Amino acid sequence: MKSLGIDIQPKSITAALFDVGGNKLERQHHIPFPPAINDLPLGLHEVSPAQIIQGVMALLNDLCHPITDDIDVWITSRTGGVILVDDLGRAKSNFITWEDQRTVRKGLLDKTFLDRLTEQWVDPRFQHLKNELSTSSFLALLYALSEEEVLPDGVLPLSIADFVVSNLCRQPGQIHPSMAIGLMDTETNDWFYKALERIGLGDLWLPEVSRNLAPIGSCSSGQRRMNFRPTLSEMHTSLLGSDFAPTEIAIQLSDKLRISTIHRGNGKSAQHSVPYFEQQRLLCHTLPIHAMGLSGEDNDAYGESLNALIAVLQSVLDRLLEASQYGSILLLNSPQNTMDVEQISFLLHQKYNKPVRVADSSSTLTGLLKLAQSH
């Protein structure tokens, strides 16, 4: 049996044909992510949705060319960014990408949209949402569009991966909880409506939440049908593809620093966990890595910041997770990370005297292959 996996990232779109029975990636192709549209105002970074769809379809058709049977398609992507669509998945805006900076432009009272958003979330219940915010967060971008009065009524905001499925299947988009960290009430696994109301987005049309991994749509391609599964976050699929175990601590290095463990038990901390796979949940702690100034441009300053990063990690690991209970550490890298992963690995090993391993670059696709095998 064959399945397809697609990994959508800021620099490239990669697709692989899975031999599910043979437990391998049979063929793999990739293309550059489409370039940004020229002549936009400073700080805006948008991409033509038509070019994204064309690129994805080219990859799908290329890999599926000899196959006539129906085929499952699994998609993983980085969270963040936003595109507005109608009820048939037709784009009503460009894709506002992960590199867009409109949320940190200063406006009223010399404050950025990101500042103004977080100041409205004073309720302690919203703290985990605030921790997940970044320049290109889904909600931060929607808030900026709303405040600038350029967010039309009757549009559905989607991630780029969910847009691909919605557009190809000509149906309203859906969202899986793994793509909605920082968007959902972790107690109900539904949209955090009270938080949305607090920032003036309570009336927003939002995608339906996919509660499982059953197919959510299909489209024809030649003699075959492509059945699409819910799209999944790169963190989740990379953890799965890396054989993340309950005895490990995972550290994701990106524009945010996220520390995750497989949650054990149903205590108070379960309120801050997010769905994982096989009815497990992840307990996540997110830190704003940009505040540490890790640019890598000044070697001395970079060294100091890197040591500060390790100290913050140690504080979180010791205070919240009792790191001594875990046997090893898994590092997840990303294209957005500018830090020396090997150096971080070495420093963590020195601090804890535990094995530290770095996830393979193909772990996201390997995670999709595992899901295709189990479904």
mmCIF file of C-alpha atoms in Angstrom, residues 4-368:
data_model
loop_
_atom_site.group_PDB
_atom_site.id
_atom_site.type_symbol
_atom_site.label_atom_id
_atom_site.label_comp_id
_atom_site.label_asym_id
_atom_site.label_seq_id
_atom_site.Cartn_x
_atom_site.Cartn_y
_atom_site.Cartn_z
ATOM 1 C CA LEU A 4 2.186 10.248 0.437
ATOM 2 C CA GLY A 5 3.752 12.600 2.946
ATOM 3 C CA ILE A 6 4.283 16.351 2.487
ATOM 4 C CA ASP A 7 6.406 18.601 4.707
ATOM 5 C CA ILE A 8 5.773 22.343 4.195
ATOM 6 C CA GLN A 9 8.523 24.559 5.591
ATOM 7 C CA PRO A 10 9.566 28.219 5.128
ATOM 8 C CA LYS A 11 12.384 27.339 2.707
ATOM 9 C CA SER A 12 11.083 24.255 0.922
ATOM 10 C CA ILE A 13 8.202 21.862 0.295
ATOM 11 C CA THR A 14 9.205 18.204 0.434
ATOM 12 C CA ALA A 15 7.070 15.240 -0.625
ATOM 13 C CA ALA A 16 7.774 11.542 -0.190
ATOM 14 C CA LEU A 17 6.109 8.380 -1.442
ATOM 15 C CA PHE A 18 5.759 5.874 1.390
ATOM 16 C CA ASP A 19 5.987 2.131 0.988
ATOM 17 C CA VAL A 20 3.884 1.469 4.070
ATOM 18 C CA GLY A 21 4.317 -2.301 4.051
ATOM 19 C CA GLY A 22 8.044 -2.018 3.435
ATOM 20 C CA ASN A 23 8.457 0.649 6.127
ATOM 21 C CA LYS A 24 10.466 3.026 3.965
ATOM 22 C CA LEU A 25 10.467 6.296 2.068
ATOM 23 C CA GLU A 26 10.371 5.047 -1.520
ATOM 24 C CA ARG A 27 10.935 8.299 -3.385
ATOM 25 C CA GLN A 28 11.423 11.854 -2.201
ATOM 26 C CA HIS A 29 11.328 15.164 -4.086
ATOM 27 C CA HIS A 30 11.409 18.766 -2.957
ATOM 28 C CA ILE A 31 10.970 22.249 -4.396
ATOM 29 C CA PRO A 32 11.778 25.696 -2.973
ATOM 30 C CA PHE A 33 8.955 27.406 -1.130
ATOM 31 C CA PRO A 34 7.583 30.116 -3.481
ATOM 32 C CA PRO A 35 9.247 33.531 -3.185
ATOM 33 C CA ALA A 36 7.624 36.501 -1.514
ATOM 34 C CA ILE A 37 5.611 38.954 -3.565
ATOM 35 C CA ASN A 38 7.638 42.005 -4.601
ATOM 36 C CA ASP A 39 6.850 45.636 -3.803
ATOM 37 C CA LEU A 40 5.054 45.093 -0.507
ATOM 38 C CA PRO A 41 5.450 47.656 2.290
ATOM 39 C CA LEU A 42 8.419 47.174 4.598
ATOM 40 C CA GLY A 43 7.943 44.333 7.064
ATOM 41 C CA LEU A 44 5.217 42.551 5.098
ATOM 42 C CA HIS A 45 6.052 39.097 3.732
ATOM 43 C CA GLU A 46 3.355 37.441 1.630
ATOM 44 C CA VAL A 47 3.315 34.626 -0.923
ATOM 45 C CA SER A 48 0.891 33.881 -3.747
ATOM 46 C CA PRO A 49 -1.403 30.992 -2.698
ATOM 47 C CA ALA A 50 -1.712 29.884 -6.327
ATOM 48 C CA GLN A 51 2.046 29.253 -6.486
ATOM 49 C CA ILE A 52 1.878 27.134 -3.321
ATOM 50 C CA ILE A 53 -0.962 24.998 -4.702
ATOM 51 C CA GLN A 54 0.834 24.611 -8.045
ATOM 52 C CA GLY A 55 4.001 23.470 -6.283
ATOM 53 C CA VAL A 56 2.179 20.948 -4.074
ATOM 54 C CA MET A 57 0.224 19.524 -7.017
ATOM 55 C CA ALA A 58 3.397 19.213 -9.104
ATOM 56 C CA LEU A 59 5.000 17.165 -6.318
ATOM 57 C CA LEU A 60 1.894 15.022 -5.825
ATOM 58 C CA ASN A 61 1.478 14.263 -9.519
ATOM 59 C CA ASP A 62 5.165 13.552 -9.966
ATOM 60 C CA LEU A 63 5.294 11.011 -7.137
ATOM 61 C CA CYS A 64 1.893 9.469 -7.927
ATOM 62 C CA HIS A 65 2.441 9.161 -11.681
ATOM 63 C CA PRO A 66 2.681 5.341 -11.848
ATOM 64 C CA ILE A 67 -0.047 4.741 -9.229
ATOM 65 C CA THR A 68 -3.702 4.175 -10.180
ATOM 66 C CA ASP A 69 -5.051 3.124 -6.766
ATOM 67 C CA ASP A 70 -6.465 5.594 -4.265
ATOM 68 C CA ILE A 71 -3.822 7.051 -1.991
ATOM 69 C CA ASP A 72 -3.713 8.659 1.474
ATOM 70 C CA VAL A 73 -1.979 12.032 1.828
ATOM 71 C CA TRP A 74 -0.443 13.137 5.135
ATOM 72 C CA ILE A 75 0.786 16.729 5.542
ATOM 73 C CA THR A 76 2.971 18.255 8.224
ATOM 74 C CA SER A 77 3.939 21.900 8.552
ATOM 75 C CA ARG A 78 5.320 24.496 10.850
ATOM 76 C CA THR A 79 2.579 26.316 12.736
ATOM 77 C CA GLY A 80 2.121 30.075 12.341
ATOM 78 C CA GLY A 81 1.368 32.289 9.391
ATOM 79 C CA VAL A 82 -2.194 32.708 8.124
ATOM 80 C CA ILE A 83 -4.271 32.773 4.950
ATOM 81 C CA LEU A 84 -7.932 33.797 4.590
ATOM 82 C CA VAL A 85 -10.276 31.606 2.504
ATOM 83 C CA ASP A 86 -13.957 31.124 1.659
ATOM 84 C CA ASP A 87 -16.130 28.061 2.306
ATOM 85 C CA LEU A 88 -14.668 26.262 -0.732
ATOM 86 C CA GLY A 89 -11.047 26.852 0.208
ATOM 87 C CA ARG A 90 -10.548 29.604 -2.353
ATOM 88 C CA ALA A 91 -7.965 32.141 -1.223
ATOM 89 C CA LYS A 92 -9.233 35.570 -0.232
ATOM 90 C CA SER A 93 -5.791 36.834 0.741
ATOM 91 C CA ASN A 94 -2.164 36.033 0.135
ATOM 92 C CA PHE A 95 -0.436 33.710 2.562
ATOM 93 C CA ILE A 96 1.038 35.903 5.298
ATOM 94 C CA THR A 97 4.189 33.940 6.018
ATOM 95 C CA TRP A 98 6.324 33.006 8.998
ATOM 96 C CA GLU A 99 8.687 35.883 8.133
ATOM 97 C CA ASP A 100 6.073 38.635 8.268
ATOM 98 C CA GLN A 101 6.801 41.447 10.752
ATOM 99 C CA ARG A 102 3.562 43.439 10.804
ATOM 100 C CA THR A 103 2.763 42.380 14.391
ATOM 101 C CA VAL A 104 5.837 44.182 15.735
ATOM 102 C CA ARG A 105 5.285 47.470 13.936
ATOM 103 C CA LYS A 106 4.677 50.265 16.423
ATOM 104 C CA GLY A 107 1.379 52.108 16.316
ATOM 105 C CA LEU A 108 -1.021 53.454 18.934
ATOM 106 C CA LEU A 109 0.767 54.610 22.121
ATOM 107 C CA ASP A 110 4.054 53.563 20.504
ATOM 108 C CA LYS A 111 3.189 49.912 21.136
ATOM 109 C CA THR A 112 3.281 46.975 18.768
ATOM 110 C CA PHE A 113 0.231 44.853 17.979
ATOM 111 C CA LEU A 114 1.936 41.991 19.812
ATOM 112 C CA ASP A 115 2.348 44.180 22.918
ATOM 113 C CA ARG A 116 -1.252 45.362 22.798
ATOM 114 C CA LEU A 117 -2.535 41.796 22.394
ATOM 115 C CA THR A 118 -0.603 40.393 25.349
ATOM 116 C CA GLU A 119 -1.606 43.314 27.587
ATOM 117 C CA GLN A 120 -5.258 42.295 27.150
ATOM 118 C CA TRP A 121 -4.575 38.725 28.303
ATOM 119 C CA VAL A 122 -4.139 39.513 32.000
ATOM 120 C CA ASP A 123 -6.199 36.525 33.145
ATOM 121 C CA PRO A 124 -3.813 33.786 34.409
ATOM 122 C CA ARG A 125 -5.808 31.267 32.373
ATOM 123 C CA PHE A 126 -4.385 32.872 29.225
ATOM 124 C CA GLN A 127 -0.738 32.593 30.274
ATOM 125 C CA HIS A 128 0.047 29.523 28.173
ATOM 126 C CA LEU A 129 -1.423 31.332 25.140
ATOM 127 C CA LYS A 130 0.847 34.313 25.806
ATOM 128 C CA ASN A 131 3.858 32.003 26.076
ATOM 129 C CA GLU A 132 3.153 30.622 22.614
ATOM 130 C CA LEU A 133 2.858 34.002 20.904
ATOM 131 C CA SER A 134 5.518 35.065 18.435
ATOM 132 C CA THR A 135 5.812 37.573 15.611
ATOM 133 C CA SER A 136 4.143 35.276 13.070
ATOM 134 C CA SER A 137 1.651 33.519 15.338
ATOM 135 C CA PHE A 138 -1.723 32.765 13.772
ATOM 136 C CA LEU A 139 -3.640 34.814 16.372
ATOM 137 C CA ALA A 140 -1.129 37.668 16.459
ATOM 138 C CA LEU A 141 -1.452 38.140 12.708
ATOM 139 C CA LEU A 142 -5.262 38.004 12.847
ATOM 140 C CA TYR A 143 -5.257 40.550 15.665
ATOM 141 C CA ALA A 144 -3.050 42.894 13.612
ATOM 142 C CA LEU A 145 -5.323 42.547 10.560
ATOM 143 C CA SER A 146 -8.380 43.233 12.712
ATOM 144 C CA GLU A 147 -6.836 46.288 14.379
ATOM 145 C CA GLU A 148 -5.840 47.665 10.978
ATOM 146 C CA GLU A 149 -9.438 47.063 9.815
ATOM 147 C CA VAL A 150 -8.354 44.872 6.901
ATOM 148 C CA LEU A 151 -9.847 41.609 8.192
ATOM 149 C CA PRO A 152 -12.992 41.016 6.074
ATOM 150 C CA ASP A 153 -16.167 39.443 7.429
ATOM 151 C CA GLY A 154 -17.048 35.910 6.354
ATOM 152 C CA VAL A 155 -13.535 34.594 5.783
ATOM 153 C CA LEU A 156 -12.000 31.514 7.358
ATOM 154 C CA PRO A 157 -8.393 31.851 8.635
ATOM 155 C CA LEU A 158 -6.200 28.792 8.047
ATOM 156 C CA SER A 159 -2.610 27.642 8.336
ATOM 157 C CA ILE A 160 -0.903 27.066 5.010
ATOM 158 C CA ALA A 161 -1.138 23.281 5.343
ATOM 159 C CA ASP A 162 -4.862 23.403 6.139
ATOM 160 C CA PHE A 163 -5.364 25.765 3.190
ATOM 161 C CA VAL A 164 -3.806 23.223 0.825
ATOM 162 C CA VAL A 165 -6.291 20.538 1.927
ATOM 163 C CA SER A 166 -9.251 22.950 1.933
ATOM 164 C CA ASN A 167 -8.405 24.278 -1.530
ATOM 165 C CA LEU A 168 -7.794 20.917 -3.197
ATOM 166 C CA CYS A 169 -10.908 19.343 -1.622
ATOM 167 C CA ARG A 170 -13.078 22.441 -2.158
ATOM 168 C CA GLN A 171 -14.434 22.448 1.377
ATOM 169 C CA PRO A 172 -14.132 24.493 4.586
ATOM 170 C CA GLY A 173 -10.789 23.984 6.276
ATOM 171 C CA GLN A 174 -10.314 22.021 9.478
ATOM 172 C CA ILE A 175 -7.587 22.105 12.114
ATOM 173 C CA HIS A 176 -6.002 19.351 14.190
ATOM 174 C CA PRO A 177 -5.141 20.150 17.843
ATOM 175 C CA SER A 178 -1.435 19.632 17.085
ATOM 176 C CA MET A 179 -1.586 22.654 14.746
ATOM 177 C CA ALA A 180 -3.357 24.724 17.373
ATOM 178 C CA ILE A 181 -0.927 24.935 20.286
ATOM 179 C CA GLY A 182 -1.421 28.425 21.668
ATOM 180 C CA LEU A 183 -4.900 28.669 20.148
ATOM 181 C CA MET A 184 -6.972 26.216 22.130
ATOM 182 C CA ASP A 185 -8.300 25.693 25.617
ATOM 183 C CA THR A 186 -6.284 22.655 26.708
ATOM 184 C CA GLU A 187 -9.047 21.552 29.078
ATOM 185 C CA THR A 188 -11.710 21.324 26.360
ATOM 186 C CA ASN A 189 -9.489 20.801 23.285
ATOM 187 C CA ASP A 190 -11.563 23.489 21.585
ATOM 188 C CA TRP A 191 -10.923 27.080 20.606
ATOM 189 C CA PHE A 192 -10.215 29.330 23.588
ATOM 190 C CA TYR A 193 -13.270 31.499 22.956
ATOM 191 C CA LYS A 194 -12.908 33.623 26.097
ATOM 192 C CA ALA A 195 -9.381 34.601 25.084
ATOM 193 C CA LEU A 196 -10.573 35.414 21.551
ATOM 194 C CA GLU A 197 -13.427 37.536 22.858
ATOM 195 C CA ARG A 198 -11.010 39.465 25.063
ATOM 196 C CA ILE A 199 -9.029 40.646 22.006
ATOM 197 C CA GLY A 200 -12.052 41.397 19.845
ATOM 198 C CA LEU A 201 -12.008 38.233 17.745
ATOM 199 C CA GLY A 202 -14.965 36.488 19.368
ATOM 200 C CA ASP A 203 -17.063 36.605 16.190
ATOM 201 C CA LEU A 204 -14.353 35.177 13.952
ATOM 202 C CA TRP A 205 -15.318 32.218 11.745
ATOM 203 C CA LEU A 206 -12.930 29.477 12.855
ATOM 204 C CA PRO A 207 -12.153 26.056 11.348
ATOM 205 C CA GLU A 208 -13.716 22.916 12.757
ATOM 206 C CA VAL A 209 -11.412 20.952 15.058
ATOM 207 C CA SER A 210 -10.456 17.473 13.782
ATOM 208 C CA ARG A 211 -10.838 15.132 16.745
ATOM 209 C CA ASN A 212 -9.016 12.162 15.197
ATOM 210 C CA LEU A 213 -6.880 11.255 12.170
ATOM 211 C CA ALA A 214 -9.659 9.933 9.928
ATOM 212 C CA PRO A 215 -9.715 11.329 6.345
ATOM 213 C CA ILE A 216 -11.233 14.804 6.185
ATOM 214 C CA GLY A 217 -11.519 15.286 2.414
ATOM 215 C CA SER A 218 -10.576 13.978 -0.998
ATOM 216 C CA CYS A 219 -10.001 15.067 -4.573
ATOM 217 C CA SER A 220 -9.468 13.342 -7.931
ATOM 218 C CA SER A 221 -6.110 13.239 -9.678
ATOM 219 C CA GLY A 222 -6.143 11.269 -12.909
ATOM 220 C CA GLN A 223 -7.586 7.808 -12.267
ATOM 221 C CA ARG A 224 -6.990 7.914 -8.522
ATOM 222 C CA ARG A 225 -8.488 9.669 -5.536
ATOM 223 C CA MET A 226 -6.325 11.394 -2.971
ATOM 224 C CA ASN A 227 -7.700 11.091 0.550
ATOM 225 C CA PHE A 228 -6.357 13.755 2.886
ATOM 226 C CA ARG A 229 -5.768 13.233 6.593
ATOM 227 C CA PRO A 230 -5.781 16.166 9.063
ATOM 228 C CA THR A 231 -2.591 18.229 8.822
ATOM 229 C CA LEU A 232 -0.151 17.943 11.721
ATOM 230 C CA SER A 233 2.496 20.141 13.315
ATOM 231 C CA GLU A 234 6.140 19.503 12.527
ATOM 232 C CA MET A 235 6.904 19.211 16.247
ATOM 233 C CA HIS A 236 4.467 16.340 16.709
ATOM 234 C CA THR A 237 5.568 14.432 13.620
ATOM 235 C CA SER A 238 9.252 15.014 14.333
ATOM 236 C CA LEU A 239 8.842 13.673 17.876
ATOM 237 C CA LEU A 240 7.038 10.616 16.549
ATOM 238 C CA GLY A 241 9.627 10.075 13.816
ATOM 239 C CA SER A 242 12.401 10.347 16.405
ATOM 240 C CA ASP A 243 10.909 7.602 18.597
ATOM 241 C CA PHE A 244 10.311 10.067 21.422
ATOM 242 C CA ALA A 245 9.837 8.062 24.611
ATOM 243 C CA PRO A 246 8.217 8.744 28.024
ATOM 244 C CA THR A 247 11.705 8.533 29.538
ATOM 245 C CA GLU A 248 12.958 11.529 27.477
ATOM 246 C CA ILE A 249 12.802 15.303 27.556
ATOM 247 C CA ALA A 250 12.392 16.993 24.150
ATOM 248 C CA ILE A 251 13.728 20.497 23.501
ATOM 249 C CA GLN A 252 12.584 22.222 20.311
ATOM 250 C CA LEU A 253 14.951 24.928 19.028
ATOM 251 C CA SER A 254 13.070 27.414 16.868
ATOM 252 C CA ASP A 255 11.799 30.991 17.160
ATOM 253 C CA LYS A 256 10.472 29.738 20.490
ATOM 254 C CA LEU A 257 12.076 27.328 22.916
ATOM 255 C CA ARG A 258 9.655 24.530 23.765
ATOM 256 C CA ILE A 259 10.359 21.812 26.322
ATOM 257 C CA SER A 260 8.075 18.771 26.111
ATOM 258 C CA THR A 261 7.550 15.493 27.895
ATOM 259 C CA ILE A 262 4.964 12.771 27.420
ATOM 260 C CA HIS A 263 2.480 13.535 30.164
ATOM 261 C CA ARG A 264 2.035 10.965 32.875
ATOM 262 C CA GLY A 265 -1.081 10.949 35.028
ATOM 263 C CA ASN A 266 -4.093 13.256 35.265
ATOM 264 C CA GLY A 267 -2.957 15.739 37.881
ATOM 265 C CA LYS A 268 -3.222 19.515 37.826
ATOM 266 C CA SER A 269 -0.497 19.785 35.172
ATOM 267 C CA ALA A 270 -2.822 18.033 32.693
ATOM 268 C CA GLN A 271 -4.524 21.417 32.262
ATOM 269 C CA HIS A 272 -1.417 22.607 30.408
ATOM 270 C CA SER A 273 -0.905 19.538 28.233
ATOM 271 C CA VAL A 274 -1.733 19.145 24.541
ATOM 272 C CA PRO A 275 -2.846 16.077 22.557
ATOM 273 C CA TYR A 276 -0.133 13.810 21.184
ATOM 274 C CA PHE A 277 -0.623 10.391 19.539
ATOM 275 C CA GLU A 278 -2.001 7.064 20.790
ATOM 276 C CA GLN A 279 -4.152 8.872 23.373
ATOM 277 C CA GLN A 280 -1.063 10.378 24.981
ATOM 278 C CA ARG A 281 -0.574 14.043 25.801
ATOM 279 C CA LEU A 282 2.453 16.335 25.782
ATOM 280 C CA LEU A 283 3.265 18.566 28.708
ATOM 281 C CA CYS A 284 4.836 21.671 27.132
ATOM 282 C CA HIS A 285 6.721 24.645 28.574
ATOM 283 C CA THR A 286 7.439 27.444 26.098
ATOM 284 C CA LEU A 287 10.062 30.186 26.482
ATOM 285 C CA PRO A 288 10.563 33.338 24.325
ATOM 286 C CA ILE A 289 13.983 32.558 22.886
ATOM 287 C CA HIS A 290 14.196 35.887 21.011
ATOM 288 C CA ALA A 291 14.508 37.695 24.342
ATOM 289 C CA MET A 292 17.922 36.093 24.868
ATOM 290 C CA GLY A 293 19.508 37.817 21.884
ATOM 291 C CA LEU A 294 20.850 34.660 20.242
ATOM 292 C CA SER A 295 21.845 36.142 16.899
ATOM 293 C CA GLY A 296 25.265 34.569 16.623
ATOM 294 C CA GLU A 297 26.740 37.749 15.124
ATOM 295 C CA ASP A 298 28.997 38.634 18.068
ATOM 296 C CA ASN A 299 30.983 35.612 19.267
ATOM 297 C CA ASP A 300 31.463 36.863 22.833
ATOM 298 C CA ALA A 301 27.857 37.988 23.231
ATOM 299 C CA TYR A 302 26.684 34.782 21.587
ATOM 300 C CA GLY A 303 28.689 32.685 24.019
ATOM 301 C CA GLU A 304 27.226 34.571 26.971
ATOM 302 C CA SER A 305 23.700 34.226 25.579
ATOM 303 C CA LEU A 306 24.187 30.535 24.941
ATOM 304 C CA ASN A 307 25.277 30.019 28.549
ATOM 305 C CA ALA A 308 22.241 32.049 29.632
ATOM 306 C CA LEU A 309 20.057 29.777 27.504
ATOM 307 C CA ILE A 310 21.482 26.674 29.164
ATOM 308 C CA ALA A 311 20.928 28.260 32.585
ATOM 309 C CA VAL A 312 17.274 28.982 31.726
ATOM 310 C CA LEU A 313 16.854 25.446 30.438
ATOM 311 C CA GLN A 314 18.381 24.056 33.599
ATOM 312 C CA SER A 315 16.046 26.165 35.722
ATOM 313 C CA VAL A 316 12.969 24.941 33.853
ATOM 314 C CA LEU A 317 14.119 21.333 33.757
ATOM 315 C CA ASP A 318 14.946 21.230 37.463
ATOM 316 C CA ARG A 319 12.026 23.305 38.722
ATOM 317 C CA LEU A 320 9.188 21.930 36.623
ATOM 318 C CA LEU A 321 10.227 18.543 35.337
ATOM 319 C CA GLU A 322 12.574 17.004 37.896
ATOM 320 C CA ALA A 323 15.049 16.227 35.138
ATOM 321 C CA SER A 324 16.725 13.513 37.160
ATOM 322 C CA GLN A 325 13.690 11.291 36.518
ATOM 323 C CA TYR A 326 14.383 11.219 32.769
ATOM 324 C CA GLY A 327 16.996 9.116 31.043
ATOM 325 C CA SER A 328 17.925 11.246 28.002
ATOM 326 C CA ILE A 329 17.325 14.476 26.084
ATOM 327 C CA LEU A 330 16.109 14.861 22.490
ATOM 328 C CA LEU A 331 16.889 18.070 20.557
ATOM 329 C CA LEU A 332 14.601 19.084 17.693
ATOM 330 C CA ASN A 333 16.240 21.540 15.325
ATOM 331 C CA SER A 334 14.484 23.738 12.767
ATOM 332 C CA PRO A 335 15.471 25.989 9.842
ATOM 333 C CA GLN A 336 14.649 29.018 12.022
ATOM 334 C CA ASN A 337 17.289 28.093 14.588
ATOM 335 C CA THR A 338 20.620 29.941 14.279
ATOM 336 C CA MET A 339 22.256 28.351 17.317
ATOM 337 C CA ASP A 340 24.954 25.691 17.356
ATOM 338 C CA VAL A 341 23.014 22.512 18.082
ATOM 339 C CA GLU A 342 26.130 20.453 18.718
ATOM 340 C CA GLN A 343 27.365 22.982 21.277
ATOM 341 C CA ILE A 344 23.993 22.989 23.038
ATOM 342 C CA SER A 345 24.062 19.197 23.034
ATOM 343 C CA PHE A 346 27.532 19.220 24.599
ATOM 344 C CA LEU A 347 26.564 21.764 27.281
ATOM 345 C CA LEU A 348 23.413 19.850 28.211
ATOM 346 C CA HIS A 349 25.378 16.624 28.449
ATOM 347 C CA GLN A 350 27.862 18.361 30.756
ATOM 348 C CA LYS A 351 25.073 19.689 32.986
ATOM 349 C CA TYR A 352 23.118 16.463 33.327
ATOM 350 C CA ASN A 353 25.456 13.647 32.327
ATOM 351 C CA LYS A 354 22.656 12.196 30.197
ATOM 352 C CA PRO A 355 22.683 11.044 26.568
ATOM 353 C CA VAL A 356 21.631 13.898 24.248
ATOM 354 C CA ARG A 357 20.541 13.075 20.718
ATOM 355 C CA VAL A 358 19.551 15.363 17.831
ATOM 356 C CA ALA A 359 16.513 14.502 15.716
ATOM 357 C CA ASP A 360 17.329 13.546 12.138
ATOM 358 C CA SER A 361 16.325 16.035 9.410
ATOM 359 C CA SER A 362 13.958 13.441 7.931
ATOM 360 C CA SER A 363 12.170 12.802 11.239
ATOM 361 C CA THR A 364 9.030 14.718 10.200
ATOM 362 C CA LEU A 365 8.488 12.517 7.155
ATOM 363 C CA THR A 366 9.396 9.422 9.172
ATOM 364 C CA GLY A 367 6.700 10.436 11.658
ATOM 365 C CA LEU A 368 4.140 10.664 8.842
#
